[in-house]
């Protein structure tokens, strides 16, 4: 923001001040107010400090007591995948007669990557649990995959926060019953994919001939019952992010470990990834992130 922006230190809280944000008006419930007032009132901002252990967010200050010792476990969540950096869109373009997602899209990439698994469901849009639900009855694994595309490798925390939020929000759905999945596979998933928007992001969307059940290798009711009862069962929450580079993140996080100063967005990345790791593990789920090398 402009040079006149600053942080106000109040008696018990922090707030932001900005002439630019004060000029912008927003309307909620037929009431107009400045964007600045709306942000402060709703606590829609986060502040980082030189010491990465601390962050101020949602009207509270948090301390990560694990400190830099958690960095290695965070980096272990990152799984570089070949050619993920060549993806050109999240879902691709749509035509009424097509039966597969565009070959240069993230959705196609995920389906190709998991082509050897027994079941692949596209649950995007509507009452979705994830963009893709993948079941491997050989490894006894259930994966919820949330995809996020960006044009370039970026260090923007907002892109990461968006997909992490999706993953965390749906962790509870990962402990579904066999009845819930069977019902889903015979109702909302037993349809063809319809894009959320039409050409150039406008209109009602395009009805395609892409089956939401992308792969079906047997009897889902019998297989899911066996998998859910098996002690080897493990659940994975996977974020597919073409805009993340593991080598870049590792280099920046190593600076933190060595006590060097890093930009505020890097500290935000550390906190966002840490929150994803903790939330997934608390739910009994393995956190994973597909990314670039």
Coordinates of N, CA, C and O in Angstrom, one line a residue, residues 90-95 98 101 107 122-126 128 131 192-208 210 212:
X90 N -6.1 -25.2 -14.6 CA -6.6 -26.1 -13.6 C -7.5 -27.2 -14.2 O -7.3 -28.4 -13.9
X91 N -8.5 -26.8 -15.0 CA -9.4 -27.7 -15.6 C -9.4 -27.8 -17.1 O -10.0 -28.7 -17.7
X92 N -8.8 -26.8 -17.8 CA -8.7 -26.8 -19.2 C -10.0 -26.1 -19.8 O -10.7 -25.5 -19.1
X93 N -10.1 -26.3 -21.1 CA -11.3 -25.8 -21.8 C -12.3 -26.9 -22.0 O -12.0 -28.1 -21.9
X94 N -13.5 -26.5 -22.3 CA -14.6 -27.5 -22.4 C -15.4 -27.4 -23.7 O -15.6 -26.3 -24.2
X95 N -15.8 -28.6 -24.2 CA -16.7 -28.7 -25.3 C -17.8 -29.7 -25.0 O -17.6 -30.6 -24.1
X98 N -16.8 -33.5 -25.4 CA -15.5 -34.1 -24.9 C -15.7 -35.1 -23.7 O -16.7 -35.0 -22.9
X101 N -10.7 -34.4 -19.5 CA -10.2 -33.1 -19.3 C -9.0 -32.8 -20.2 O -8.3 -33.7 -20.6
X107 N -6.3 -31.2 -13.8 CA -7.2 -32.3 -13.5 C -6.8 -33.6 -14.3 O -6.8 -34.7 -13.8
X122 N -14.2 -37.6 -9.9 CA -14.1 -36.2 -9.9 C -15.3 -35.6 -9.2 O -16.5 -35.7 -9.6
X123 N -15.0 -35.0 -8.0 CA -16.1 -34.5 -7.2 C -16.1 -32.9 -7.1 O -16.6 -32.3 -6.2
X124 N -15.5 -32.3 -8.2 CA -15.4 -30.9 -8.2 C -16.8 -30.2 -8.4 O -17.7 -30.8 -9.1
X125 N -17.0 -29.1 -7.8 CA -18.3 -28.3 -7.8 C -19.4 -29.0 -7.1 O -19.4 -30.2 -6.9
X126 N -20.4 -28.2 -6.6 CA -21.5 -28.8 -5.9 C -21.1 -29.1 -4.4 O -20.2 -28.4 -3.8
X128 N -18.9 -30.8 -2.9 CA -17.7 -31.6 -3.1 C -17.0 -31.9 -1.8 O -17.0 -31.1 -0.9
X131 N -11.5 -32.1 -5.2 CA -11.6 -32.1 -6.6 C -11.6 -33.6 -7.1 O -12.3 -33.9 -8.1
X192 N -22.4 -36.6 -15.6 CA -21.3 -36.0 -16.4 C -21.0 -34.7 -15.9 O -21.8 -33.9 -15.4
X193 N -19.7 -34.3 -16.1 CA -19.2 -33.1 -15.6 C -19.7 -31.9 -16.3 O -19.8 -31.9 -17.6
X194 N -20.1 -30.9 -15.6 CA -20.5 -29.6 -16.2 C -19.6 -28.5 -15.6 O -19.5 -28.4 -14.4
X195 N -19.0 -27.7 -16.5 CA -18.1 -26.7 -16.1 C -18.9 -25.6 -15.3 O -20.0 -25.4 -15.6
X196 N -18.2 -25.0 -14.4 CA -18.8 -24.0 -13.5 C -19.2 -22.8 -14.3 O -20.1 -22.0 -13.9
X197 N -18.4 -22.4 -15.3 CA -18.6 -21.2 -16.1 C -18.5 -21.6 -17.6 O -18.0 -22.6 -18.0
X198 N -19.1 -20.7 -18.4 CA -19.1 -20.9 -19.8 C -17.8 -20.3 -20.5 O -16.8 -20.1 -19.8
X199 N -17.9 -20.0 -21.7 CA -16.7 -19.5 -22.5 C -16.3 -18.1 -21.9 O -17.1 -17.3 -21.5
X200 N -15.0 -18.0 -21.7 CA -14.4 -16.8 -21.2 C -14.9 -16.4 -19.8 O -15.0 -15.3 -19.4
X201 N -15.2 -17.5 -19.0 CA -15.7 -17.3 -17.6 C -17.1 -16.8 -17.5 O -17.4 -16.3 -16.4
X202 N -17.9 -16.8 -18.6 CA -19.2 -16.2 -18.5 C -20.2 -17.3 -18.8 O -19.9 -18.3 -19.4
X203 N -21.5 -17.0 -18.4 CA -22.5 -18.0 -18.8 C -22.7 -19.1 -17.7 O -22.2 -19.0 -16.6
X204 N -23.6 -20.0 -18.1 CA -24.0 -21.1 -17.1 C -23.1 -22.3 -17.1 O -23.3 -23.2 -16.4
X205 N -22.1 -22.3 -18.0 CA -21.2 -23.5 -18.0 C -21.6 -24.4 -19.2 O -22.6 -24.2 -19.8
X206 N -20.7 -25.4 -19.4 CA -20.9 -26.3 -20.5 C -21.1 -27.7 -20.0 O -20.3 -28.2 -19.2
X207 N -22.1 -28.3 -20.4 CA -22.4 -29.7 -20.1 C -21.5 -30.6 -21.0 O -21.7 -30.6 -22.2
X208 N -20.6 -31.4 -20.4 CA -19.7 -32.2 -21.2 C -20.1 -33.7 -21.1 O -21.1 -34.0 -20.5
X210 N -17.9 -35.8 -19.9 CA -16.8 -36.3 -19.1 C -17.5 -37.0 -17.9 O -18.1 -36.4 -17.0
X212 N -18.1 -38.3 -14.3 CA -17.4 -38.0 -13.0 C -16.8 -39.2 -12.4 O -15.8 -39.0 -11.6

